[in-house]
Amino acid sequence: MKVIRSLLDKLYEVPGLQRYKPIIGAADAILYGTNETTHAAPHVVDNIDIKRYMSFVILALLPAVAASVYFFGFRVIAIIMVSYMAGGAVEVIFAMVGKHDIHEGFLITGLIFPLVLPPTCPLWVVAIGVVFGTMFGKEMFGGTGRNIFNPALVGRLFITIAFPAIMSANWQQPFDYSLETDATTVATPLGKYKSTAMAGEVNPTVVEFKEDEANKQVLFTSAAAVEKCTLNPESKFDGVKIYCVGNGAYKKAAKHKRIEESNLTRLFSYGDLLVGKEPGSMGETCRIVIILGGIFLMFAKVSNWRIPVSYLGTVFVLALVGHRFLPQDIAPPVFQIFAGGLMFGAMFMATDPITSPFTKAGKYCFGVSCGVLTVLIRSFTGYVEGVMFSIVIMNAFTPLIDQIVLMFKYRPAKT
Amino acid sequence: MNMTSELWAALVTCFAAVFTGNILLSYFLGMCPFTSVSREVKTALGLGCAVVFVMTSTAALNWLAYRFILKPLELEYFRFVMFIIIIAAFVQFVEMVIDRYSPKLYYNLGIFLPLITVNCAILGASLFMVIRDYSFIVTVGYGFGSGLGWLLAISAMAGIRQRLANDRIPAGLQGPGITLIIAGLMALAFIGFAGVLT
């Protein structure tokens, strides 16, 4: 070990290598650790430093990484490696030109970014996204702890807009090890809901079948809605395609005598959604480990509970009210919570301490606004998913929210 | 068209002007004051409120002028000159009012208040109103919404820039450079609203 130590010490002194000092510093930090104190945000009143902070987040993300490898295969590892290499290169170049150290923050960006990509994403798109995200999301602002937007989301946003076909069409079905089928591409649960709800009626109280209406279809979102419809003696189900959300509605409809088994389809079950057997971005599908990871971060005081709770709560309440009045557009509440990237976004992206407000009132405001925007974008735009947009939009408003809160809190006393 | 549906249409247009077709983030109008007056939140809010007021009023005034003066005389091609004159006169009026009631804000806004006159967002809103054939009430809603969207964008930018003031931004990007990059990223995020209430 002493050999490496003395070698590193010598390398610091070599005049020709002064330019590459950040790389030597990084190697030193990885091998030996440093005794330096934190000099960039986030500053936390605890014996926690930026390194432990980052390693806790990575620890919390590892189960999600393992789950995505399990469900989508070893390609996930390749994507993560490309992300680390391409983004790391940008980080190193900026560190050398700007003559500062390589920050640990990149370890998280490089890991979170692949987790929010679709599993079929080509490697060159991964590289473009992570380079854009690190460069314009972080380095332009001066590096880790100074960024305004979440770098991983900036990268994801850029490639979503630039390559819409790649980013929203081919979703890989997670491997089901009990079936011996090859990987197939399908729509995500949110996409399936949107297309089925648009094509027919949602939760009708009576189903009528007319001869001239070919391909009539209805969608039921709860067992209660199925019951209400089947109890109506005027409902005729012959030849009507019926889709059900969740096992409850499916079983209820399957039991009914007038509904033929062949016309009945279950869009997905809530259990599959929780475990990760439904298609989606690599890291977001296995919700159960994401929830565990998020709770771990909250107990470790690395992330704050206020943002995820207000975010998820707002989505739930809005979906609950909205689904009653506009079932065609707004999906049911429990489904919204567990579908798409909401859980991952709320637990790992919205809670990023650098890009979210530091005041308590600001945190609630951030979470609630994210929730409103998510439901709005999911339900009323051409985009199936709204979590990414809503978090980046609120990132832009974060400094303003904080300043307004401080303005109200530390108002000069009226004389 | 009856009154209720008219008001509803105005509300929808107002919402769409704030989010879906934000005059700054999707049309990139009004960039000059956006880059230069966004250093401080308070000044930005002041200018933003002035723009909301001026935009709503001038859109309404211009609608009246277009409908009752230019159209009967078949002088539609004259609208650029007409609109600019109305806007300039109106801004002069606002300037005098601010000078009278809030000298501090007047001092902070400096040259930028008279510059509202040539703010392309103001003229843009009036011209869009003609192109899209809005009714009077919808025009008021559109002018108000456009101003509000502009206020929202500039105050967010001012908040960001106030936070960035102490940051280590690469030398070549300080000032307008980083402002345009941030505006670009914000515009990228606002694409998410595409399709809401258009």
Coordinates of C-alpha atoms in Angstrom, one line a residue:
Chain A
M1 CA 0.0 0.0 0.0
K2 CA 2.8 2.3 0.8
V3 CA 4.0 2.0 -2.8
I4 CA 0.7 3.4 -4.1
R5 CA 0.7 6.2 -1.5
S6 CA 4.2 7.3 -2.4
L7 CA 3.4 7.0 -6.1
L8 CA 0.3 9.2 -5.8
D9 CA 2.3 11.8 -3.7
K10 CA 5.0 11.8 -6.4
L11 CA 2.4 12.2 -9.2
Y12 CA 1.1 15.3 -7.5
E13 CA 4.5 16.9 -7.8
V14 CA 5.2 16.0 -11.4
P15 CA 5.1 19.3 -13.3
G16 CA 3.8 17.8 -16.6
L17 CA 0.8 16.3 -14.9
Q18 CA -0.5 19.4 -13.2
R19 CA -3.2 19.6 -15.8
Y20 CA -4.5 16.1 -14.8
K21 CA -4.5 16.9 -11.1
P22 CA -8.3 16.3 -10.8
I23 CA -7.9 12.7 -12.0
I24 CA -5.1 12.1 -9.6
G25 CA -7.2 13.6 -6.8
A26 CA -10.1 11.4 -7.7
A27 CA -7.9 8.3 -7.7
D28 CA -6.5 9.4 -4.3
A29 CA -10.0 9.9 -2.9
I30 CA -11.2 6.6 -4.1
L31 CA -8.2 4.6 -2.8
Y32 CA -7.6 6.5 0.5
G33 CA -10.5 8.8 1.2
T34 CA -9.8 12.4 2.0
N35 CA -9.8 14.4 5.2
E36 CA -11.2 17.5 3.5
T37 CA -14.4 19.2 4.7
T38 CA -17.3 19.9 2.5
H39 CA -17.0 23.2 0.7
A40 CA -19.9 23.0 -1.7
A41 CA -23.7 22.7 -1.1
P42 CA -25.5 20.8 0.3
H43 CA -24.5 21.7 3.8
V44 CA -26.3 19.7 6.5
V45 CA -26.0 20.3 10.2
D46 CA -24.9 16.8 11.0
N47 CA -21.7 14.8 11.0
I48 CA -22.7 13.9 7.5
D49 CA -20.6 14.9 4.5
I50 CA -21.2 15.0 0.8
K51 CA -19.6 11.6 0.4
R52 CA -21.7 9.8 2.9
Y53 CA -24.7 11.6 1.6
M54 CA -24.0 10.4 -2.0
S55 CA -23.2 6.8 -0.9
F56 CA -26.5 6.6 1.0
V57 CA -28.5 7.5 -2.1
I58 CA -26.5 5.0 -4.2
L59 CA -27.2 2.4 -1.5
A60 CA -30.9 3.1 -1.7
L61 CA -30.8 2.9 -5.5
L62 CA -29.0 -0.5 -5.6
P63 CA -32.1 -2.6 -5.0
A64 CA -33.8 -0.8 -7.9
V65 CA -30.8 -1.5 -10.1
A66 CA -30.8 -5.2 -9.1
A67 CA -34.6 -5.3 -9.9
S68 CA -34.1 -3.8 -13.3
V69 CA -31.3 -6.2 -14.2
Y70 CA -33.6 -9.1 -13.1
F71 CA -36.5 -7.8 -15.2
F72 CA -34.8 -6.4 -18.2
G73 CA -31.5 -8.4 -18.5
F74 CA -27.8 -7.5 -18.5
R75 CA -28.3 -4.8 -21.1
V76 CA -29.1 -2.6 -18.1
I77 CA -25.5 -3.0 -16.9
A78 CA -24.2 -1.9 -20.3
I79 CA -26.4 1.1 -20.3
I80 CA -25.2 2.1 -16.8
M81 CA -21.6 1.7 -17.9
V82 CA -22.1 3.9 -21.0
S83 CA -23.8 6.5 -18.8
Y84 CA -20.9 6.5 -16.3
M85 CA -18.3 6.6 -19.1
A86 CA -19.8 9.4 -21.2
G87 CA -20.9 11.5 -18.3
G88 CA -17.7 10.9 -16.5
A89 CA -15.7 12.1 -19.5
V90 CA -17.6 15.4 -19.5
E91 CA -17.0 15.7 -15.7
V92 CA -13.3 15.1 -16.1
I93 CA -12.9 17.6 -19.0
F94 CA -14.7 20.3 -17.1
A95 CA -12.7 19.6 -13.9
M96 CA -9.4 19.9 -15.9
V97 CA -10.4 23.0 -17.8
G98 CA -12.0 24.7 -14.7
K99 CA -9.2 23.4 -12.5
H100 CA -11.4 22.0 -9.7
D101 CA -11.8 18.6 -8.2
I102 CA -14.1 15.9 -9.6
H103 CA -17.2 15.9 -7.6
E104 CA -18.9 12.8 -6.2
G105 CA -22.3 14.1 -7.3
F106 CA -21.8 12.6 -10.7
L107 CA -21.9 9.1 -9.2
I108 CA -25.6 9.6 -8.6
T109 CA -26.5 11.4 -11.8
G110 CA -24.7 8.6 -13.8
L111 CA -26.8 6.0 -12.0
I112 CA -30.2 7.7 -11.8
F113 CA -30.1 8.7 -15.5
P114 CA -30.1 5.1 -16.9
L115 CA -32.8 4.1 -14.5
V116 CA -35.3 6.5 -16.0
L117 CA -34.7 5.4 -19.5
P118 CA -36.7 2.8 -21.4
P119 CA -34.9 -0.5 -21.5
T120 CA -34.7 -0.6 -25.3
C121 CA -33.0 2.7 -25.5
P122 CA -30.0 2.6 -27.9
L123 CA -26.6 3.1 -26.3
W124 CA -25.7 6.2 -28.4
V125 CA -28.9 7.9 -27.2
V126 CA -27.9 7.1 -23.6
A127 CA -24.5 8.8 -24.2
I128 CA -26.1 11.9 -25.8
G129 CA -28.6 12.2 -23.0
V130 CA -26.0 11.9 -20.2
V131 CA -23.6 14.3 -21.9
F132 CA -26.3 16.9 -22.4
G133 CA -27.5 16.5 -18.9
T134 CA -24.1 16.7 -17.2
M135 CA -23.0 19.6 -19.4
F136 CA -26.1 21.8 -19.5
G137 CA -27.7 20.6 -16.4
K138 CA -24.7 20.8 -14.1
E139 CA -21.3 21.9 -15.4
M140 CA -22.6 25.1 -16.9
F141 CA -23.7 26.2 -13.5
G142 CA -20.4 25.4 -11.8
G143 CA -20.7 21.7 -10.9
T144 CA -22.2 19.6 -8.1
G145 CA -24.3 21.5 -5.6
R146 CA -24.7 24.6 -7.8
N147 CA -27.1 23.2 -10.4
I148 CA -30.7 24.5 -10.8
F149 CA -32.2 21.6 -12.6
N150 CA -31.8 17.9 -11.9
P151 CA -29.1 16.9 -14.4
A152 CA -30.5 13.4 -15.0
L153 CA -33.9 14.8 -15.8
V154 CA -32.4 17.5 -18.1
G155 CA -30.7 14.7 -20.1
R156 CA -33.9 12.6 -20.1
L157 CA -36.0 15.6 -21.2
F158 CA -33.6 16.5 -24.0
I159 CA -33.6 13.0 -25.5
T160 CA -37.4 12.7 -25.0
I161 CA -37.9 15.8 -27.1
A162 CA -35.2 15.0 -29.6
F163 CA -35.9 11.3 -30.2
P164 CA -39.6 10.9 -29.4
A165 CA -40.0 7.6 -31.3
I166 CA -37.2 5.9 -29.5
M167 CA -38.2 7.3 -26.1
S168 CA -41.9 6.5 -26.1
A169 CA -42.7 3.7 -28.4
N170 CA -40.8 0.5 -27.7
W171 CA -41.4 -0.6 -24.1
Q172 CA -39.9 -4.0 -23.3
Q173 CA -42.1 -6.4 -21.4
P174 CA -40.2 -7.4 -18.3
F175 CA -39.0 -11.0 -18.4
D176 CA -41.4 -13.5 -16.9
Y177 CA -39.2 -16.4 -15.9
S178 CA -42.1 -18.8 -15.7
L179 CA -42.9 -18.3 -19.4
E180 CA -40.3 -19.1 -22.0
T181 CA -41.0 -16.2 -24.3
D182 CA -38.6 -13.8 -25.9
A183 CA -38.7 -10.1 -25.0
T184 CA -41.7 -8.3 -26.6
T185 CA -42.5 -4.7 -26.8
V186 CA -45.8 -3.3 -25.5
A187 CA -47.3 -0.1 -24.2
T188 CA -46.8 1.0 -20.6
P189 CA -49.8 0.8 -18.1
L190 CA -50.4 4.5 -18.4
G191 CA -50.3 4.3 -22.2
K192 CA -52.7 1.3 -22.2
Y193 CA -55.1 3.2 -20.0
K194 CA -55.0 6.3 -22.1
S195 CA -55.6 4.4 -25.4
T196 CA -58.4 2.2 -24.0
A197 CA -60.1 5.1 -22.2
M198 CA -60.1 7.2 -25.4
A199 CA -61.4 4.4 -27.6
G200 CA -64.6 3.6 -25.6
E201 CA -66.7 4.4 -22.6
V202 CA -65.3 4.4 -19.0
N203 CA -67.3 3.0 -16.1
P204 CA -70.7 3.3 -17.9
T205 CA -73.8 2.5 -15.8
V206 CA -75.4 0.8 -18.7
V207 CA -73.9 -0.9 -21.7
E208 CA -75.9 -1.0 -24.9
F209 CA -74.9 -3.0 -27.9
K210 CA -76.0 -1.7 -31.3
E211 CA -75.5 -3.7 -34.5
D212 CA -74.0 -0.9 -36.4
E213 CA -71.3 -0.2 -33.8
A214 CA -68.5 -2.5 -34.5
N215 CA -65.6 -2.8 -32.0
K216 CA -67.5 -1.3 -29.1
Q217 CA -65.4 -1.4 -26.0
V218 CA -65.8 -0.3 -22.4
L219 CA -63.3 0.1 -19.5
F220 CA -64.0 -0.6 -15.9
T221 CA -61.7 0.8 -13.2
S222 CA -63.2 -0.7 -10.1
A223 CA -65.3 -3.7 -8.9
A224 CA -68.0 -1.4 -7.8
A225 CA -68.4 0.1 -11.3
V226 CA -68.6 -3.5 -12.8
E227 CA -71.3 -4.4 -10.2
K228 CA -73.3 -1.3 -10.9
C229 CA -73.3 -1.9 -14.6
T230 CA -74.0 -5.7 -14.5
L231 CA -76.9 -5.2 -12.0
N232 CA -78.6 -3.0 -14.6
P233 CA -80.9 -5.3 -16.5
E234 CA -80.7 -3.2 -19.6
S235 CA -77.0 -3.9 -20.0
K236 CA -76.2 -6.1 -23.0
F237 CA -72.6 -7.4 -23.3
D238 CA -72.8 -9.5 -26.5
G239 CA -69.8 -8.6 -28.7
V240 CA -68.7 -5.7 -26.5
K241 CA -65.0 -5.8 -25.6
I242 CA -64.5 -5.3 -21.9
Y243 CA -61.3 -4.1 -20.3
C244 CA -60.7 -4.1 -16.6
V245 CA -58.2 -2.2 -14.4
G246 CA -57.0 -4.4 -11.5
N247 CA -57.9 -7.9 -10.3
G248 CA -61.0 -6.9 -8.4
A249 CA -62.8 -5.6 -11.4
Y250 CA -61.6 -8.5 -13.6
K251 CA -62.8 -11.2 -11.2
K252 CA -66.1 -9.5 -10.7
A253 CA -66.6 -9.3 -14.5
A254 CA -65.5 -12.8 -15.1
K255 CA -68.0 -14.2 -12.6
H256 CA -70.9 -12.5 -14.4
K257 CA -72.9 -14.8 -16.6
R258 CA -73.6 -12.4 -19.4
I259 CA -70.0 -11.5 -20.0
E260 CA -68.1 -13.9 -22.3
E261 CA -64.6 -14.8 -21.2
S262 CA -63.2 -14.2 -24.7
N263 CA -64.3 -10.6 -24.7
L264 CA -62.8 -9.8 -21.3
T265 CA -59.3 -8.4 -20.9
R266 CA -57.4 -7.4 -17.8
L267 CA -55.2 -4.4 -18.6
F268 CA -52.9 -5.1 -15.6
S269 CA -53.1 -6.0 -11.9
Y270 CA -52.0 -3.8 -9.0
G271 CA -49.9 -6.6 -7.7
D272 CA -47.9 -6.8 -11.0
L273 CA -47.5 -3.1 -10.9
L274 CA -46.1 -3.1 -7.4
V275 CA -43.7 -6.0 -8.0
G276 CA -42.5 -4.7 -11.4
K277 CA -44.0 -7.1 -13.9
E278 CA -45.4 -4.3 -16.0
P279 CA -43.4 -2.4 -18.7
G280 CA -41.8 0.9 -17.9
S281 CA -38.5 2.7 -17.6
M282 CA -35.7 0.4 -16.2
G283 CA -35.6 1.5 -12.6
E284 CA -39.2 2.6 -12.1
T285 CA -41.1 -0.6 -12.5
C286 CA -40.3 -2.4 -9.3
R287 CA -42.2 0.0 -7.0
I288 CA -41.7 -2.1 -3.8
V289 CA -38.0 -1.6 -3.7
I290 CA -38.3 2.0 -4.6
I291 CA -40.6 2.6 -1.7
L292 CA -38.2 0.8 0.6
G293 CA -35.3 2.8 -0.7
G294 CA -37.2 6.0 -0.3
I295 CA -38.1 5.2 3.2
F296 CA -34.5 4.3 4.0
L297 CA -33.4 7.7 2.7
M298 CA -36.0 9.5 4.8
F299 CA -35.0 7.6 8.0
A300 CA -31.3 8.3 7.2
K301 CA -32.3 12.0 7.0
V302 CA -30.8 12.2 3.5
S303 CA -34.1 13.1 1.9
N304 CA -37.0 14.9 3.5
W305 CA -40.5 13.3 3.8
R306 CA -42.4 16.5 3.1
I307 CA -41.9 16.5 -0.7
P308 CA -42.8 12.9 -1.4
V309 CA -45.8 12.9 0.9
S310 CA -47.2 16.2 -0.5
Y311 CA -46.4 15.1 -4.0
L312 CA -48.1 11.7 -3.8
G313 CA -50.9 13.0 -1.7
T314 CA -51.7 15.7 -4.2
V315 CA -51.8 13.3 -7.1
F316 CA -54.0 10.9 -5.1
V317 CA -56.5 13.6 -4.1
L318 CA -56.6 15.2 -7.6
A319 CA -57.0 11.8 -9.2
L320 CA -59.7 10.8 -6.7
V321 CA -61.8 13.9 -7.5
G322 CA -60.9 14.1 -11.2
H323 CA -61.6 10.4 -11.9
R324 CA -65.2 10.8 -10.6
F325 CA -65.9 13.6 -13.0
L326 CA -63.7 13.0 -16.0
P327 CA -63.0 9.3 -16.0
Q328 CA -62.2 9.5 -19.7
D329 CA -59.1 11.7 -19.1
I330 CA -58.0 11.1 -15.5
A331 CA -57.0 7.7 -14.4
P332 CA -58.0 6.3 -11.0
P333 CA -56.0 7.4 -7.9
V334 CA -54.3 4.2 -6.7
F335 CA -53.3 3.4 -10.3
Q336 CA -51.8 6.9 -10.8
I337 CA -49.7 6.5 -7.6
F338 CA -48.2 3.2 -8.7
A339 CA -48.0 3.8 -12.5
G340 CA -45.2 5.3 -14.5
G341 CA -42.3 7.1 -12.9
L342 CA -44.3 8.8 -10.1
M343 CA -42.9 6.7 -7.2
F344 CA -39.3 6.9 -8.5
G345 CA -39.6 10.6 -9.2
A346 CA -41.2 11.4 -5.8
M347 CA -38.7 9.4 -3.8
F348 CA -35.4 10.0 -5.6
M349 CA -35.7 13.0 -8.0
A350 CA -38.1 15.5 -6.4
T351 CA -36.2 15.1 -3.1
D352 CA -32.9 16.1 -4.5
P353 CA -31.8 18.7 -1.9
I354 CA -30.0 20.9 -4.3
T355 CA -32.8 21.4 -6.8
S356 CA -35.7 21.5 -4.4
P357 CA -36.6 24.2 -1.8
F358 CA -34.9 24.3 1.5
T359 CA -37.7 26.0 3.4
K360 CA -40.4 23.8 4.9
A361 CA -43.3 25.8 3.4
G362 CA -41.4 25.7 0.1
K363 CA -41.1 21.9 0.2
Y364 CA -44.9 21.6 0.6
C365 CA -45.4 24.1 -2.2
F366 CA -43.0 22.2 -4.4
G367 CA -44.6 18.8 -3.8
V368 CA -48.2 20.1 -4.3
S369 CA -47.3 21.9 -7.5
C370 CA -45.5 18.9 -8.9
G371 CA -48.6 16.8 -8.1
V372 CA -50.9 19.2 -9.9
L373 CA -48.6 19.4 -12.9
T374 CA -48.2 15.7 -13.1
V375 CA -51.9 15.0 -13.2
L376 CA -52.5 17.8 -15.6
I377 CA -49.8 16.6 -18.1
R378 CA -50.7 12.9 -17.7
S379 CA -54.4 13.5 -18.4
F380 CA -54.6 16.4 -20.9
T381 CA -51.6 16.3 -23.1
G382 CA -50.2 14.0 -25.8
Y383 CA -47.6 12.9 -23.3
V384 CA -48.4 9.7 -21.4
E385 CA -46.1 10.5 -18.5
G386 CA -45.8 13.9 -16.7
V387 CA -43.4 13.3 -13.8
M388 CA -40.3 14.4 -15.6
F389 CA -41.8 17.6 -17.0
S390 CA -43.4 18.6 -13.7
I391 CA -40.2 18.1 -11.7
V392 CA -38.1 20.1 -14.2
I393 CA -40.7 22.9 -14.3
M394 CA -40.7 23.1 -10.5
N395 CA -36.9 23.0 -10.4
A396 CA -37.0 26.3 -12.3
F397 CA -39.4 27.8 -9.7
T398 CA -37.5 26.4 -6.7
P399 CA -35.3 29.5 -6.0
L400 CA -38.3 31.8 -6.4
I401 CA -40.4 29.7 -4.0
D402 CA -37.6 29.9 -1.4
Q403 CA -37.2 33.6 -1.8
I404 CA -40.9 34.3 -1.5
V405 CA -41.1 32.1 1.6
L406 CA -38.1 33.9 3.2
M407 CA -39.6 37.2 2.2
F408 CA -42.8 36.4 4.2
K409 CA -40.9 34.8 7.0
Y410 CA -38.4 37.6 7.6
R411 CA -40.6 40.5 6.8
P412 CA -39.4 43.7 8.5
A413 CA -41.7 44.4 11.4
K414 CA -44.3 47.1 10.7
T415 CA -43.8 50.3 12.7
Chain B
M1 CA -72.3 33.5 -29.0
N2 CA -73.7 34.0 -25.5
M3 CA -71.9 35.5 -22.6
T4 CA -71.1 32.3 -20.6
S5 CA -69.4 30.5 -23.4
E6 CA -67.6 33.7 -24.3
L7 CA -66.2 34.0 -20.7
W8 CA -65.3 30.3 -20.7
A9 CA -63.4 30.7 -23.9
A10 CA -61.6 33.7 -22.5
L11 CA -60.6 31.7 -19.4
V12 CA -59.4 28.8 -21.5
T13 CA -57.4 31.2 -23.8
C14 CA -55.9 32.8 -20.7
F15 CA -54.8 29.5 -19.3
A16 CA -53.4 28.4 -22.6
A17 CA -51.5 31.7 -22.9
V18 CA -49.9 31.1 -19.5
F19 CA -48.8 27.5 -20.0
T20 CA -49.4 26.0 -23.4
G21 CA -48.3 28.9 -25.6
N22 CA -46.3 30.9 -23.1
I23 CA -45.3 34.1 -25.0
L24 CA -41.8 33.9 -23.7
L25 CA -41.0 30.2 -23.5
S26 CA -42.7 29.0 -26.6
Y27 CA -42.7 32.1 -28.9
F28 CA -39.5 33.7 -27.5
L29 CA -41.0 37.2 -27.6
G30 CA -39.9 39.8 -25.1
M31 CA -36.4 38.4 -24.6
C32 CA -34.5 41.7 -24.2
P33 CA -36.1 42.8 -20.9
F34 CA -36.1 39.1 -19.9
T35 CA -32.4 38.8 -20.1
S36 CA -31.5 42.3 -18.7
V37 CA -34.0 42.9 -15.9
S38 CA -34.0 39.4 -14.4
R39 CA -31.2 40.0 -11.9
E40 CA -33.4 40.7 -8.9
V41 CA -36.7 39.2 -8.0
K42 CA -38.3 42.4 -6.8
T43 CA -37.5 44.4 -9.9
A44 CA -38.5 41.5 -12.1
L45 CA -41.9 41.2 -10.3
G46 CA -42.4 45.0 -10.7
L47 CA -41.6 44.9 -14.4
G48 CA -43.7 41.7 -14.8
C49 CA -46.7 43.3 -13.2
A50 CA -46.3 46.4 -15.4
V51 CA -46.2 44.1 -18.5
V52 CA -49.4 42.3 -17.3
F53 CA -51.1 45.6 -17.0
V54 CA -49.9 47.1 -20.2
M55 CA -50.5 43.9 -22.2
T56 CA -54.0 43.5 -21.0
S57 CA -54.9 47.1 -21.6
T58 CA -53.2 47.5 -24.9
A59 CA -54.6 44.3 -26.3
A60 CA -58.1 45.6 -25.4
L61 CA -57.4 49.1 -26.8
N62 CA -55.9 47.8 -29.9
W63 CA -58.9 45.4 -30.4
L64 CA -61.2 48.4 -30.2
A65 CA -59.1 50.5 -32.5
Y66 CA -58.8 47.7 -35.0
R67 CA -62.5 46.8 -35.0
F68 CA -63.9 50.3 -35.0
I69 CA -61.4 52.4 -36.8
L70 CA -59.1 50.3 -39.1
K71 CA -61.7 47.8 -40.3
P72 CA -64.5 50.2 -41.3
L73 CA -61.9 52.3 -43.2
E74 CA -60.3 49.2 -44.7
L75 CA -56.9 50.2 -43.4
E76 CA -55.9 46.8 -41.9
Y77 CA -52.4 47.1 -43.2
F78 CA -52.0 50.2 -41.1
R79 CA -52.3 48.2 -37.9
F80 CA -48.6 48.0 -37.1
V81 CA -48.3 51.8 -36.9
M82 CA -51.6 52.2 -35.0
F83 CA -50.8 49.5 -32.5
I84 CA -47.3 50.9 -31.8
I85 CA -48.7 54.4 -31.3
I86 CA -51.4 53.2 -28.9
I87 CA -48.8 51.1 -26.9
A88 CA -46.3 54.0 -26.7
A89 CA -49.0 56.4 -25.4
F90 CA -50.2 53.9 -22.9
V91 CA -46.7 53.1 -21.6
Q92 CA -46.0 56.8 -21.2
F93 CA -49.1 56.9 -19.0
V94 CA -48.0 54.0 -16.9
E95 CA -44.6 55.5 -16.5
M96 CA -46.0 58.7 -15.1
V97 CA -48.2 56.7 -12.7
I98 CA -45.3 54.6 -11.4
D99 CA -43.1 57.7 -11.1
R100 CA -45.8 59.3 -9.0
Y101 CA -46.6 56.4 -6.7
S102 CA -43.4 54.3 -6.4
P103 CA -40.3 56.3 -7.2
K104 CA -38.1 53.4 -5.9
L105 CA -39.6 51.0 -8.5
Y106 CA -39.3 53.7 -11.1
Y107 CA -35.6 54.1 -10.3
N108 CA -35.1 50.3 -10.3
L109 CA -36.8 49.8 -13.7
G110 CA -34.7 52.6 -15.2
I111 CA -34.6 52.6 -18.9
F112 CA -36.6 49.4 -19.2
L113 CA -39.9 51.0 -18.5
P114 CA -39.9 53.1 -21.6
L115 CA -38.5 50.0 -23.4
I116 CA -41.8 48.2 -22.7
T117 CA -43.0 50.3 -25.7
V118 CA -40.7 48.3 -28.0
N119 CA -41.2 45.1 -26.1
C120 CA -42.0 42.7 -28.9
A121 CA -44.2 40.6 -26.5
I122 CA -46.6 43.5 -26.2
L123 CA -46.9 44.1 -29.9
G124 CA -46.9 40.3 -30.5
A125 CA -49.9 39.8 -28.2
S126 CA -51.9 42.5 -30.2
L127 CA -50.9 41.0 -33.5
F128 CA -51.7 37.4 -32.5
M129 CA -55.1 38.7 -31.4
V130 CA -55.7 40.0 -34.9
I131 CA -54.4 36.9 -36.6
R132 CA -56.4 34.5 -34.5
D133 CA -59.6 36.6 -34.8
Y134 CA -60.3 36.7 -31.1
S135 CA -63.5 38.4 -29.8
F136 CA -63.1 41.3 -27.3
I137 CA -63.5 39.3 -24.1
V138 CA -61.2 36.6 -25.4
T139 CA -58.7 39.3 -26.3
V140 CA -58.7 40.6 -22.8
G141 CA -58.3 37.0 -21.4
Y142 CA -55.4 36.4 -23.9
G143 CA -53.6 39.7 -23.1
F144 CA -53.9 39.0 -19.4
G145 CA -52.8 35.4 -19.8
S146 CA -49.8 36.3 -21.9
G147 CA -48.7 38.9 -19.4
L148 CA -49.1 36.5 -16.6
G149 CA -47.0 33.9 -18.4
W150 CA -44.3 36.4 -19.0
L151 CA -44.4 37.5 -15.4
L152 CA -44.1 33.8 -14.3
A153 CA -41.2 33.2 -16.6
I154 CA -39.2 36.3 -15.6
S155 CA -39.8 35.9 -11.9
A156 CA -38.6 32.3 -12.0
M157 CA -35.6 33.5 -14.0
A158 CA -34.9 36.3 -11.5
G159 CA -35.0 33.8 -8.6
I160 CA -32.6 31.5 -10.4
R161 CA -30.2 34.3 -11.2
Q162 CA -30.3 35.7 -7.7
R163 CA -29.2 32.2 -6.5
L164 CA -26.6 31.9 -9.2
A165 CA -25.0 35.3 -8.3
N166 CA -22.4 33.7 -6.1
D167 CA -21.8 30.7 -8.2
R168 CA -18.8 29.6 -10.2
I169 CA -20.3 29.9 -13.7
P170 CA -17.7 29.6 -16.4
A171 CA -16.4 33.0 -17.3
G172 CA -17.6 33.0 -20.9
L173 CA -21.2 32.2 -19.8
Q174 CA -21.8 34.8 -17.2
G175 CA -24.7 37.1 -17.7
P176 CA -26.7 36.7 -20.8
G177 CA -25.1 33.4 -21.7
I178 CA -26.3 31.4 -18.8
T179 CA -29.6 33.2 -18.9
L180 CA -30.3 32.0 -22.4
I181 CA -29.2 28.5 -21.4
I182 CA -31.6 28.5 -18.5
A183 CA -34.4 30.0 -20.7
G184 CA -33.8 27.1 -23.1
L185 CA -34.0 24.5 -20.4
M186 CA -37.2 26.1 -19.1
A187 CA -38.7 26.1 -22.6
L188 CA -37.7 22.5 -22.9
A189 CA -39.7 21.7 -19.8
F190 CA -42.7 23.8 -20.9
I191 CA -43.0 21.6 -24.0
G192 CA -44.7 19.2 -21.6
F193 CA -47.8 21.4 -21.7
A194 CA -48.2 21.0 -25.4
G195 CA -51.8 20.1 -26.2
V196 CA -53.4 21.3 -23.0
L197 CA -56.5 23.5 -23.9
T198 CA -55.6 24.8 -27.3

